Structures are given as structure tokens and as C-alpha cells.
Amino acid sequence: MRATELSRLLGTQAEAVVRMLLPQGKRSGSEWKAGSVDGQPGDSLGVVLRGDKAGVWSDFATGESGDLIGLWAAARGLSLREACEQAMDYLGIREHKQLQPLPKRYSRPSKDGMRPLPDPLRNWLTDERRIAPATLDAYKVVSRDGWIVFPYLRDGQLIAVKYRKLPKEFRQEADCEPCLFGWQAIDTNAREIVLAEGELDALAWHTYGVPALSVPMGAGKGGKHTWVETEFDRLAVYDRINLSMDDDGPGREAVIDLVERLGRERVHVVRLPHKDANACLMAGIHQEAMYTALRSARTMDPVELRDIGEFEDEIWAEYHRQDCGMVLPWKKTHDEIRLRPGETSLWGGINGHGKSAVTSFVTGSLAACGVRCCVASMEFRRGLWMMRMNRQVAGTANPSEAYARHVTRVLAGHVMAFDVQGAAKSKRILEVFRYARRRYGIELFLLDNLTKCGFADDDYSGQKQFVEALSDFARDEQTHVAIVVHMRKGDDESKPVGKMGVKGSGGITDMVDTVLEIWRNKPKEQAIAIANATGAPLDSKWEGQHDALLICHKQRFNGKEGRFGLWYDPGTTHYLAGPEHKPRTLLPRDKQASFPVAVVGAAGDDFEDAFPSDKVAA
């Protein structure tokens, strides 16, 4: 939680807080008086106890001032982050902790062979790149075997190392934890930070008098920002984050991604007179101009009303836009149905017709190909639904223990669980989903199912409002939310119910982008059961007929609908695209086990194409 937010909360009980921090002080009118932040008696330090400025303090002897979080840090000799952690404990606030991936193992680089910068390297940095010598010392830039060494330090520990050999050769230590460069130069009580695109840009900002951090893997999107997970808590205390990315395509992509993940309300985008901070320094841009750029940095605020002329390029691009999104695990659906970022899909079906099995199969297939998924399955025991997905991904009814564990390890980091059984409050679900999206970059959220979200059966208004909130979340965070829903009970199960049969408010299907129905071919099952019981031959009309239908009733993006026959394998709970197809592992070839598994199925042609290596068709 941001420091200023915590300070505001502490201000609601300002007197209790200052009595604890400065116990030797005394009340004087509407202020608490003390001799200093160390707590001795006196009158030079005053803390406002009431009103809009509750918690604001000033020490007239030293000139220091601030808010209650700053006073907490000063009185106890803590860093800002430590003070925030203690204040959260005091207030009884807990950050979300339930979405934790399996811990990863990282290598720690060695300091062996690191030496002070020799004159040629130091001169290149100070003369050509114009970095101040004091900056090189502050960031502890050294050398090793003729390479410039940029040490990634956190709390004094060497986390990662990047190298540059002149003129332009780069490398970095392998398998190190993603970490921001420059923590060693940052004031532990700072409320504002600059994030630059490269190490030299961070050094340039510091030379201008503004300590800065650098992202470890440059600009871009997606995998470039794995550091957000490991640095999320450390950055949480900052009231303002200034993004100083390069003025180019990758830099603009990084801004869009990081604004969403670090918090739109506190991230300010810096526009510089040259491509980056070091280019400004080399071009002789004055310090005041850089300060102006920093103070003029703007948030990417939502703007509801804009002139259509701003969208000229976007309008023209729509003429050439290709459908994009995550594909389903059947080739024949690829050109028809997509799970697109920014959209919400509804997956309905009669009780027992396979809604959970189909959505688990879809989620498992995408996760196996690298899509980050979060599953909120509140109808089944945690171990049960996880085992069923594991079996689907394994592609065999009875995997060996070694193979089942291998599948789990492959999925680790790609499947996260909203760990609640029974009903969960809709507000809490949204909070956790938003946290998971921003911290872990979740691309697909599966909610199974709507009736388990704390609503009464007849609370149609509440259900509608929640689906609307989920749709807003998907759009704002550019992720996809799949919601499983029940159908109203009809006269029988011999035919699909249709879009109008979704249980609850009719407005639910209006708000979502895609409506899908799973129907189990009960007439075929009954015909087979009768034939088996009587010994009579099965009517030829059932031979080769599908076991289930996936029916698309609505797709807002392209207007396409359609019915797709599926064939069910009970051992693996796979849904296959044709009667001749056989279940097989959903793992990509490079993730498949090198040891024997219990059953190895033959792959149908449809599966060969259904799981492309890029997992998301463009």
C-alpha cells in the first residue's frame, strides 16, 4: 500500500499514533508537542491532531516536516518500507498473499574478479557519456576482465550483474532473479522514484540530481517485465512512479504495460527532449529542463470524451485488423471463436453436461502452452479440480506419479488458484483478480461458477452487477474472464437450451462479449444404453455422431456463431474434434517428459494444429 494512503489512515487516529511514537510528548490544544523525532520532552516539534491536516508535523528546530508515515520512520529509525509494514500491522491491514506461485530458484552471481574501473572505461563513462564520477561511485559501477560491470544490488546483496564491453557488446549473468538496477543509490525514505529503460539512463538521471532505477531487460512488453513480480512489494510504498522509457516503439509498449501493472493512478509518463535521459545529458540539456520534464510528466488518465480526430490512425488500422486472441483446443474453431483480451465469455450448460470439464480442458491446454491462467473453482475440492486438469494435460487416464508431478511442475507459474471452497464474496473476487492481473500478468481468469459468488438464487440484480463489474475489469485490464453459469431446467435434456436459457437475469448475456453452451448428447447415450441392454443393433444414425456440442450463441467482435461437434474420452476427460482422434498430452514437445508415462495416445491431426507454439493466434 502506498505510503500516503497509510498516512491518511493513520491520520484518522492521529493522537493514538503520536502517543505511541512520542510517549514523552504532551498535548497542547490541537497539537501534540515534543522536543524532536527522538521523543524527548519539548515544544519544537508539533503534530496536528485534528482536521484536514491531522498527522502533519513540523520540527521548527531542524526544519524537518512530513506526515505520520514519515514521523513513524524518523522516530523509529526505519526505512519508508519498514515503517509502512509496521503501520499496516498497527492498522490491521493485510496485503493479498493468497496468489503465490511456486518459489523459483535463482543463481547469485559471484563478486570474484570485480575491480575498480580502469581509466579507459571510467573516461568513456565520464567524458563520452558525461556521467558524473560521484554517480559511478553511488551506483558502485566497477569492472571485470575489461567489461564495465553494472551490479544489481538489493539490501546490499548482489542479485544480478550486467556487462558492457566497448564499443557495444552486452551480456548478463544467467539465471539471476529479475531485479531493478540502482537500489543502492535510492534514499530509503523517498516517496517518488524514476524508472528508466537502461542503466546509463539511470546514471544520467542521477547525474542530473535525480536518483533513478533501471528496468533489467529493456523495454517492450510481456516477458520483458518479469521483474514486476519480484519488485512489486518494494515499489508498493511509492506515491509516484515516473516512467522514463525511450521514445520509440518498445518504449511505448512498456509504458502501456507498466502503467496498468504498477497502478495507473500513480504512474507518470516522462517526455524528454531527446530519445532518453543519457541522450539528453550528452546533448547538453540543462538540469532545469529535465526537472521541468519530470514535473510535467502526466498520468495516462482515462478520458471518456475525446475528439474523433485523435483516432485517425486507429480508425484506418481497423480496416486491416486481424482477429486476435487465445484459440480453443480444436483446429476447426480457430477461425470462428477466440478468447480475446478485454472481453468476457459466458460458458453455460445443463447440470451434468460438462461445463466444468470443457472449461478445464480449455484452460489446461492454454496454460500448457504458456498462457498465464487463474482459476476460481468453488464447486469442487481444490485437489479434485487440480487433479482433473492435471489428467487432461497429461493426456492419459492413469499417469505415473513421476509424470503427474512433471505436469504440475510445467504448469507451475502458469496456473494460479483462487483458493476458496464454497461461496466467495464478489467484491473479494474482483480484488484478488485485479491483484493477480497486475502482479502476475494473468491472461485468462476462469470463474466456476457464478452461483458460488455470494448471491441468492433470486438476486438477479446482484448477479448482473457482478458480471458487469467483471466485464469492466476485463476491458480495463486487457485480460479475459470466462464465467461458468447454469441453465434453467427445461422439460428434458434432449436438445440444447439456447442463449435465453441462461439462469438469472437476461441482462447477463447482454453484457458479455461471447456466449457459449455445452450440450451433452443424451439421446445418443440413451440409444447406446438401450442397444447394450437389449442386444439390438445400434441405429446407424448414431454412428459417428458427436458426444457433445459446443454452441456459440454470440460473439460481439465478429458476429460469428456456430455449432461444433466434440467426442468425449471418459478416461482423460478430453473433448476431441473427431471420432477418430485419440487423447494425447497437451504439453508442447519441448515440455514433454523424458521418462515413460502410463499411457501414450496417438495424436490426431487436429491436435497437431490445435496447439501452435505461439499459443495465441494473431
XYZ file of C-alpha atoms in Angstrom:
618
model
C 0.000 0.000 0.000
C 1.232 3.497 -0.846
C 2.809 5.497 1.965
C 0.444 8.445 1.580
C -2.617 6.169 1.780
C -1.299 4.664 5.004
C -0.565 8.108 6.386
C -4.132 9.199 5.662
C -5.469 6.156 7.537
C -3.145 6.822 10.458
C -4.410 10.409 10.497
C -7.877 9.211 11.481
C -6.363 8.155 14.822
C -3.526 10.671 14.942
C -3.454 11.152 18.716
C -3.176 7.436 19.459
C -0.368 7.121 16.925
C 1.711 10.041 18.243
C 1.224 8.943 21.856
C 2.806 5.650 20.841
C 5.627 7.193 18.738
C 6.401 10.141 21.053
C 5.309 8.964 24.524
C 7.192 11.730 26.366
C 5.349 14.420 24.451
C 2.234 16.213 25.627
C -0.967 17.574 24.205
C -1.177 21.326 23.700
C -4.508 22.420 22.250
C -4.978 20.747 18.882
C -1.330 19.628 18.638
C 0.992 17.068 20.193
C 4.264 18.668 21.314
C 7.679 17.033 21.688
C 11.326 18.055 21.637
C 12.312 16.123 18.490
C 11.562 12.992 16.472
C 13.647 11.108 19.040
C 10.797 11.637 21.500
C 12.295 13.724 24.286
C 10.101 16.337 26.003
C 9.956 19.810 24.484
C 7.948 22.130 22.264
C 9.881 22.489 18.995
C 8.055 19.631 17.241
C 4.314 19.808 16.747
C 1.881 17.282 15.259
C -1.609 18.348 14.166
C -4.207 16.079 15.794
C -7.482 17.096 14.139
C -8.950 18.315 10.889
C -7.786 18.014 7.299
C -4.139 18.261 8.348
C -4.298 15.605 11.062
C -0.903 13.906 11.240
C 1.090 16.711 9.599
C 4.159 17.545 11.693
C 6.979 20.096 11.725
C 10.141 20.376 13.795
C 10.965 24.080 13.899
C 14.383 23.391 15.389
C 15.603 21.274 12.466
C 13.294 22.312 9.634
C 12.074 18.730 9.188
C 8.418 18.090 8.418
C 6.157 15.457 6.935
C 3.225 13.148 7.569
C 2.651 10.327 10.044
C 4.450 7.672 7.997
C 7.472 9.951 7.791
C 7.267 10.532 11.547
C 6.983 6.778 12.140
C 10.146 6.180 10.097
C 12.061 9.028 11.754
C 11.005 8.183 15.320
C 11.961 4.521 14.987
C 14.938 4.853 12.658
C 13.303 2.836 9.889
C 13.228 2.948 6.126
C 9.981 4.014 4.493
C 9.180 0.433 3.537
C 9.793 -0.848 7.075
C 7.650 1.950 8.507
C 4.826 1.077 6.102
C 4.987 -2.587 7.096
C 4.751 -1.710 10.797
C 1.939 0.768 10.167
C -0.024 -1.853 8.247
C 0.341 -4.252 11.171
C -0.818 -1.493 13.525
C -3.873 -0.778 11.364
C -4.628 -4.462 10.820
C -4.195 -4.210 7.047
C -3.044 -7.269 5.159
C -1.828 -7.266 1.580
C -3.142 -10.035 -0.684
C -0.983 -13.123 -0.220
C -3.115 -15.990 -1.457
C -1.826 -15.949 -5.031
C 1.710 -17.254 -4.612
C 3.452 -19.220 -7.364
C 5.886 -21.975 -6.515
C 9.189 -20.363 -5.430
C 11.763 -20.194 -8.177
C 15.421 -20.924 -7.687
C 17.806 -18.241 -8.842
C 21.564 -18.116 -9.126
C 23.532 -15.457 -7.289
C 26.489 -14.001 -9.197
C 29.980 -14.003 -7.745
C 31.915 -10.839 -6.916
C 35.210 -12.524 -7.730
C 37.346 -10.576 -10.154
C 35.497 -7.286 -9.791
C 37.851 -4.310 -9.765
C 37.612 -0.507 -9.788
C 37.043 0.952 -13.236
C 40.314 1.355 -15.160
C 40.914 4.779 -16.690
C 39.793 3.917 -20.259
C 36.396 2.652 -19.078
C 35.932 5.374 -16.488
C 36.879 8.047 -19.027
C 34.393 6.669 -21.548
C 31.616 6.903 -18.964
C 32.556 10.363 -17.698
C 33.773 12.024 -20.918
C 31.709 10.456 -23.692
C 28.561 9.532 -21.760
C 29.046 12.509 -19.360
C 28.199 10.515 -16.225
C 29.348 12.210 -13.007
C 32.144 10.385 -11.116
C 30.061 10.615 -7.935
C 27.248 8.796 -9.740
C 29.554 5.925 -10.697
C 30.509 5.631 -7.048
C 26.903 5.818 -5.836
C 25.839 3.003 -8.161
C 29.056 1.035 -7.435
C 29.902 0.636 -11.134
C 33.085 -1.461 -11.435
C 34.851 -3.660 -13.996
C 35.755 -7.275 -14.617
C 38.146 -8.548 -17.283
C 37.790 -5.432 -19.416
C 33.985 -5.242 -19.130
C 32.004 -2.488 -17.405
C 30.028 -4.111 -14.577
C 26.573 -2.838 -13.586
C 25.830 -4.518 -10.225
C 22.188 -5.135 -9.371
C 22.145 -4.770 -5.589
C 19.228 -5.087 -3.204
C 19.697 -4.540 0.532
C 23.440 -4.804 -0.041
C 23.169 -8.237 -1.676
C 24.369 -8.822 -5.242
C 21.287 -10.120 -7.079
C 22.308 -9.875 -10.740
C 25.059 -8.469 -12.970
C 25.036 -6.954 -16.449
C 28.126 -6.224 -18.511
C 29.139 -3.943 -21.356
C 32.305 -4.176 -23.411
C 33.173 -1.189 -25.568
C 32.059 -0.241 -28.032
C 28.736 -2.076 -27.877
C 28.825 -5.662 -26.636
C 26.469 -6.767 -23.869
C 25.903 -9.809 -21.683
C 24.470 -10.697 -18.283
C 24.777 -13.424 -15.688
C 22.366 -16.275 -16.366
C 19.501 -17.494 -14.157
C 19.563 -14.478 -11.832
C 16.488 -13.075 -10.124
C 14.844 -10.224 -12.074
C 15.718 -7.067 -10.173
C 15.733 -3.319 -10.757
C 19.142 -1.686 -11.127
C 20.087 1.102 -8.728
C 18.554 0.399 -5.318
C 21.979 1.144 -3.808
C 21.581 4.816 -4.789
C 17.977 5.336 -3.647
C 17.074 7.101 -0.401
C 15.197 4.577 1.730
C 12.670 7.283 2.685
C 11.936 8.509 -0.853
C 8.257 8.720 -1.809
C 8.888 9.165 -5.532
C 11.024 7.185 -7.968
C 12.151 7.313 -11.598
C 12.176 4.102 -13.662
C 14.447 4.379 -16.697
C 14.888 1.973 -19.603
C 18.622 1.337 -19.251
C 21.477 1.522 -16.772
C 23.099 4.510 -18.493
C 19.780 6.369 -18.373
C 19.516 5.745 -14.616
C 23.077 7.048 -14.218
C 22.202 10.086 -16.346
C 19.206 10.932 -14.166
C 21.388 10.664 -11.070
C 23.945 12.967 -12.687
C 21.114 15.475 -13.085
C 20.434 15.108 -9.354
C 17.533 12.660 -9.580
C 18.343 9.137 -8.306
C 16.716 6.580 -10.606
C 16.275 2.864 -11.162
C 16.561 0.970 -14.434
C 14.471 -1.947 -15.644
C 16.666 -5.041 -16.155
C 15.599 -6.246 -19.597
C 14.877 -3.071 -21.507
C 11.538 -2.021 -22.948
C 8.854 -3.970 -24.759
C 6.045 -5.999 -23.231
C 5.177 -9.413 -21.812
C 8.289 -11.339 -20.759
C 10.346 -8.154 -20.519
C 8.605 -7.326 -17.259
C 9.005 -10.441 -15.125
C 10.753 -8.153 -12.633
C 7.359 -6.707 -11.625
C 6.590 -9.873 -9.647
C 9.788 -9.735 -7.596
C 9.794 -5.952 -7.089
C 6.052 -5.420 -6.637
C 6.083 -5.152 -2.843
C 9.148 -2.909 -2.797
C 7.523 -0.478 -5.238
C 4.160 -0.534 -3.444
C 5.125 2.228 -0.987
C 5.875 4.869 -3.634
C 3.265 7.569 -4.151
C 4.585 8.435 -7.598
C 6.497 6.402 -10.180
C 7.943 8.358 -13.106
C 8.382 6.188 -16.209
C 11.259 7.412 -18.362
C 11.225 4.979 -21.272
C 12.854 5.567 -24.655
C 10.742 7.439 -27.175
C 10.388 4.503 -29.583
C 8.070 1.548 -30.232
C 9.326 -0.764 -27.453
C 9.376 2.155 -25.024
C 5.751 2.986 -25.751
C 4.774 -0.681 -25.388
C 6.491 -0.771 -21.995
C 4.619 2.322 -20.832
C 1.232 0.791 -21.682
C 2.018 -2.444 -19.835
C 3.675 -0.890 -16.782
C 1.024 1.773 -16.270
C -1.553 -0.989 -15.834
C 0.565 -3.254 -13.653
C 2.094 -0.610 -11.360
C -1.075 1.444 -10.945
C -2.489 3.972 -13.368
C -3.179 6.461 -10.589
C 0.465 6.860 -9.537
C 2.485 6.217 -12.707
C 3.524 9.384 -14.560
C 4.985 9.217 -18.074
C 8.003 11.462 -18.699
C 8.503 13.081 -22.120
C 12.097 14.156 -22.810
C 13.546 16.477 -25.481
C 15.723 13.602 -26.754
C 15.299 9.834 -27.039
C 16.382 9.056 -23.461
C 17.988 10.598 -20.387
C 21.565 9.805 -21.411
C 20.961 11.284 -24.870
C 19.766 14.466 -23.128
C 22.881 14.523 -20.970
C 25.188 14.064 -23.962
C 23.308 16.782 -25.882
C 23.870 19.280 -23.074
C 20.248 19.598 -21.953
C 20.262 21.644 -18.753
C 19.204 20.308 -15.382
C 16.242 22.674 -15.154
C 14.805 21.347 -18.421
C 14.986 17.804 -17.049
C 13.298 18.876 -13.823
C 10.565 20.534 -15.882
C 10.073 17.333 -17.870
C 9.799 15.395 -14.626
C 7.288 17.769 -13.081
C 5.302 17.887 -16.319
C 5.030 14.104 -16.515
C 1.417 13.077 -16.888
C -0.613 10.112 -15.826
C -2.391 8.125 -18.508
C -5.782 9.088 -17.152
C -8.979 7.522 -18.500
C -10.637 10.066 -20.776
C -14.289 9.414 -21.563
C -14.884 12.191 -24.091
C -12.401 12.778 -26.898
C -12.381 14.248 -30.384
C -12.662 11.622 -33.110
C -9.720 13.259 -34.879
C -7.414 11.795 -32.223
C -8.226 8.334 -33.524
C -7.459 8.838 -37.208
C -4.684 6.219 -37.334
C -6.667 3.788 -35.206
C -9.698 4.059 -37.477
C -7.616 3.296 -40.548
C -5.896 0.387 -38.774
C -9.300 -1.190 -38.088
C -9.735 -1.698 -41.820
C -6.758 -4.075 -41.752
C -7.164 -5.561 -38.299
C -6.842 -9.313 -37.895
C -8.779 -11.177 -35.252
C -6.594 -11.951 -32.256
C -6.979 -13.803 -29.019
C -6.484 -17.208 -27.450
C -7.625 -20.170 -29.518
C -9.621 -23.135 -28.246
C -8.054 -26.622 -28.386
C -9.773 -27.626 -31.639
C -8.476 -26.541 -35.032
C -11.948 -26.246 -36.532
C -12.806 -23.458 -34.064
C -9.698 -21.351 -34.648
C -11.183 -19.123 -37.344
C -14.520 -18.883 -35.568
C -14.040 -18.405 -31.813
C -11.362 -16.541 -29.864
C -10.956 -15.635 -26.195
C -9.820 -12.068 -26.687
C -8.102 -9.755 -24.201
C -10.530 -7.177 -22.892
C -13.533 -9.494 -23.299
C -15.759 -11.667 -21.118
C -17.210 -15.028 -22.133
C -20.139 -16.962 -20.645
C -19.995 -20.782 -20.623
C -23.421 -22.314 -19.932
C -24.940 -25.755 -19.886
C -27.456 -28.031 -18.202
C -26.377 -29.670 -14.947
C -24.033 -32.570 -15.684
C -23.398 -31.650 -19.320
C -19.684 -30.971 -18.883
C -19.316 -27.215 -18.352
C -16.528 -27.593 -15.801
C -14.775 -30.349 -17.754
C -14.758 -28.359 -21.011
C -13.582 -25.114 -19.408
C -10.891 -27.022 -17.500
C -9.774 -28.639 -20.775
C -9.591 -25.236 -22.488
C -7.731 -23.659 -19.560
C -5.294 -26.562 -19.222
C -4.488 -26.535 -22.938
C -3.729 -22.804 -22.883
C -1.705 -22.997 -19.657
C 0.361 -25.855 -21.086
C 1.274 -23.568 -23.982
C 2.384 -20.742 -21.676
C -0.772 -18.676 -21.106
C -0.985 -17.421 -17.516
C -4.306 -18.534 -16.025
C -6.102 -18.040 -12.707
C -8.857 -20.496 -11.764
C -11.568 -19.776 -9.203
C -13.247 -23.192 -8.956
C -15.562 -23.050 -5.979
C -17.745 -26.082 -6.743
C -15.028 -28.694 -6.325
C -12.430 -29.565 -3.743
C -9.126 -27.896 -4.575
C -7.266 -31.159 -5.027
C -10.042 -32.641 -7.186
C -10.236 -29.949 -9.856
C -6.453 -29.645 -9.938
C -6.117 -33.412 -10.403
C -8.686 -33.377 -13.210
C -6.851 -30.620 -15.059
C -3.551 -32.421 -14.459
C -5.016 -35.579 -16.005
C -6.324 -33.666 -19.005
C -2.932 -32.073 -19.628
C -1.184 -35.417 -19.112
C -3.426 -36.969 -21.759
C -3.681 -40.324 -20.026
C -6.228 -41.749 -17.590
C -3.627 -43.189 -15.215
C -0.403 -41.192 -15.305
C 2.531 -42.404 -13.254
C 3.388 -40.374 -10.164
C 6.541 -39.063 -11.832
C 4.591 -37.944 -14.892
C 1.780 -36.318 -12.880
C 4.350 -34.409 -10.838
C 6.133 -33.392 -14.047
C 2.875 -31.956 -15.416
C 2.315 -29.994 -12.194
C 5.810 -28.523 -12.402
C 5.301 -27.492 -16.016
C 2.028 -25.763 -15.086
C 3.575 -24.048 -12.027
C 3.759 -20.346 -12.720
C 1.063 -20.638 -15.407
C -1.925 -21.757 -13.312
C -2.843 -19.964 -10.097
C -5.763 -20.773 -7.825
C -8.231 -18.523 -6.063
C -8.042 -20.747 -3.007
C -11.608 -20.690 -1.660
C -14.125 -23.524 -1.451
C -17.809 -22.756 -1.152
C -19.176 -19.268 -1.714
C -16.882 -16.262 -2.045
C -17.905 -12.626 -1.962
C -17.940 -10.963 -5.360
C -16.047 -7.897 -4.125
C -13.207 -10.049 -2.825
C -13.029 -12.000 -6.082
C -12.579 -8.770 -8.034
C -9.922 -7.510 -5.619
C -7.887 -10.693 -5.952
C -8.346 -10.861 -9.726
C -7.113 -7.291 -10.111
C -4.098 -8.016 -7.905
C -3.310 -11.181 -9.878
C -3.531 -9.342 -13.193
C -1.258 -6.504 -12.101
C 1.315 -8.552 -10.260
C 1.406 -11.759 -12.288
C 0.098 -10.661 -15.678
C -2.749 -13.211 -15.726
C -4.198 -13.520 -19.242
C -7.198 -15.790 -18.567
C -9.427 -15.880 -15.478
C -11.857 -18.802 -15.106
C -14.733 -18.348 -12.629
C -16.591 -21.611 -11.936
C -19.286 -20.658 -11.263
C -21.452 -17.578 -10.899
C -23.808 -19.117 -8.329
C -20.879 -19.526 -5.901
C -20.157 -15.795 -5.707
C -22.284 -14.985 -2.668
C -25.633 -14.284 -4.377
C -29.057 -15.630 -3.522
C -30.698 -17.618 -6.337
C -33.198 -14.822 -6.962
C -30.693 -11.951 -6.638
C -30.708 -11.270 -10.354
C -29.718 -7.642 -9.905
C -26.629 -8.552 -7.857
C -25.557 -11.192 -10.373
C -25.992 -8.735 -13.245
C -23.966 -6.048 -11.472
C -21.165 -8.529 -10.755
C -20.987 -9.697 -14.381
C -20.897 -6.048 -15.418
C -18.029 -5.444 -12.970
C -16.147 -8.471 -14.343
C -16.651 -7.168 -17.882
C -15.310 -3.764 -16.843
C -12.334 -5.446 -15.184
C -11.545 -7.488 -18.312
C -11.755 -4.408 -20.517
C -9.768 -2.108 -18.230
C -7.026 -4.642 -17.516
C -6.978 -6.112 -21.061
C -7.387 -9.670 -19.845
C -10.077 -12.302 -20.483
C -12.653 -13.536 -17.963
C -14.540 -16.808 -18.598
C -17.642 -17.275 -16.404
C -19.386 -20.633 -15.960
C -23.179 -20.383 -15.488
C -26.098 -22.780 -15.049
C -29.041 -23.108 -17.407
C -32.677 -23.095 -16.351
C -34.217 -26.543 -16.075
C -36.401 -27.376 -19.059
C -38.743 -30.234 -19.893
C -35.880 -32.573 -20.825
C -32.243 -32.637 -21.890
C -32.756 -33.871 -25.442
C -31.770 -30.596 -27.074
C -29.683 -27.505 -26.277
C -31.410 -24.846 -24.199
C -30.172 -21.764 -26.066
C -28.929 -18.344 -25.000
C -32.244 -17.370 -23.416
C -31.986 -20.327 -21.038
C -29.078 -18.916 -19.018
C -30.118 -18.912 -15.376
C -30.506 -15.487 -13.811
C -31.056 -12.058 -15.296
C -31.388 -11.823 -19.055
C -29.061 -8.833 -18.869
C -26.118 -11.145 -18.146
C -25.924 -12.377 -21.729
C -26.317 -8.806 -22.977
C -23.221 -7.602 -21.141
C -20.727 -10.322 -22.029
C -18.932 -10.483 -25.371
C -19.267 -14.204 -26.062
C -21.916 -16.767 -25.069
C -21.116 -20.485 -25.383
C -23.234 -23.512 -24.470
C -22.020 -27.048 -23.797
C -24.622 -29.722 -24.564
C -24.222 -33.428 -23.896
C -25.787 -35.731 -26.489
C -28.191 -37.513 -24.156
C -30.296 -39.069 -26.964
C -27.190 -40.831 -28.316
C -26.264 -42.060 -24.833
C -29.783 -43.394 -24.291
C -29.780 -45.162 -27.661
C -26.458 -46.836 -26.844
C -27.718 -47.862 -23.394
C -30.853 -49.451 -24.908
C -28.823 -51.268 -27.563
C -26.464 -52.617 -24.921
C -29.319 -53.725 -22.686
C -31.369 -55.426 -25.398
C -28.615 -56.679 -27.674
C -30.286 -54.924 -30.608
C -28.021 -53.262 -33.187
C -27.423 -49.529 -32.767
C -29.262 -47.421 -35.310
C -26.785 -46.290 -37.971
C -27.773 -42.645 -37.490
C -25.846 -42.600 -34.198
C -22.611 -43.948 -35.641
C -20.002 -41.221 -35.757
C -22.370 -38.673 -34.251
C -20.838 -36.274 -31.743
C -20.947 -36.900 -27.991
C -21.292 -33.205 -27.213
C -21.852 -29.854 -28.879
C -20.047 -26.596 -28.276
C -22.503 -23.947 -29.442
C -21.530 -20.313 -29.938
C -24.673 -18.211 -29.486
C -22.970 -14.819 -29.576
C -19.667 -13.168 -30.447
C -19.680 -9.424 -30.294
C -16.345 -8.914 -32.070
C -17.032 -10.718 -35.338
C -20.687 -11.758 -35.107
C -19.824 -15.395 -35.813
C -21.900 -18.176 -34.303
C -21.878 -21.917 -34.912
C -22.047 -25.479 -33.618
C -19.023 -27.713 -33.179
C -19.298 -31.443 -32.548
C -16.981 -32.948 -29.921
C -16.203 -36.546 -28.953
C -15.658 -37.385 -25.300
C -12.939 -39.652 -23.910
C -14.036 -40.656 -20.376
C -10.587 -41.803 -19.246
C -8.851 -38.479 -19.789
C -11.996 -36.286 -19.936
C -10.655 -34.965 -23.233
C -13.052 -33.464 -25.739
C -11.825 -34.429 -29.211
C -12.560 -32.806 -32.552
C -13.354 -36.034 -34.406
C -14.424 -39.630 -33.697
C -11.086 -40.950 -34.974
C -8.959 -38.731 -32.779
C -7.219 -40.062 -29.683
C -6.250 -38.218 -26.494
C -2.638 -37.137 -26.153
C -0.644 -34.926 -23.844
C -1.375 -31.229 -24.120
C 2.223 -30.343 -23.264
C 4.285 -28.790 -26.059
C 7.025 -31.057 -27.371
C 9.792 -29.229 -25.513
C 7.942 -29.743 -22.189
C 7.082 -33.416 -22.564
C 8.558 -35.924 -20.121
C 11.706 -37.847 -20.990
C 10.559 -40.822 -18.880
C 7.789 -43.386 -19.553
C 4.190 -42.492 -18.731
C 1.352 -44.893 -18.038
C -0.366 -44.486 -21.422
C 0.813 -42.777 -24.598
C -2.028 -41.975 -27.010
C -1.680 -41.359 -30.734
C -2.192 -37.772 -31.792
C -4.920 -36.929 -34.259
C -4.158 -34.409 -36.989
C -6.470 -31.922 -35.359
C -4.377 -31.858 -32.168
C -1.214 -31.376 -34.176
C -2.524 -27.999 -35.311
C -4.624 -27.113 -32.296
C -1.735 -26.140 -30.044
C 0.606 -23.860 -32.011
C 3.829 -22.856 -30.329
C 2.724 -19.228 -30.097
C -0.469 -20.327 -28.249
C -2.251 -17.110 -29.227
C -3.211 -16.697 -32.828
C -2.740 -13.234 -34.216
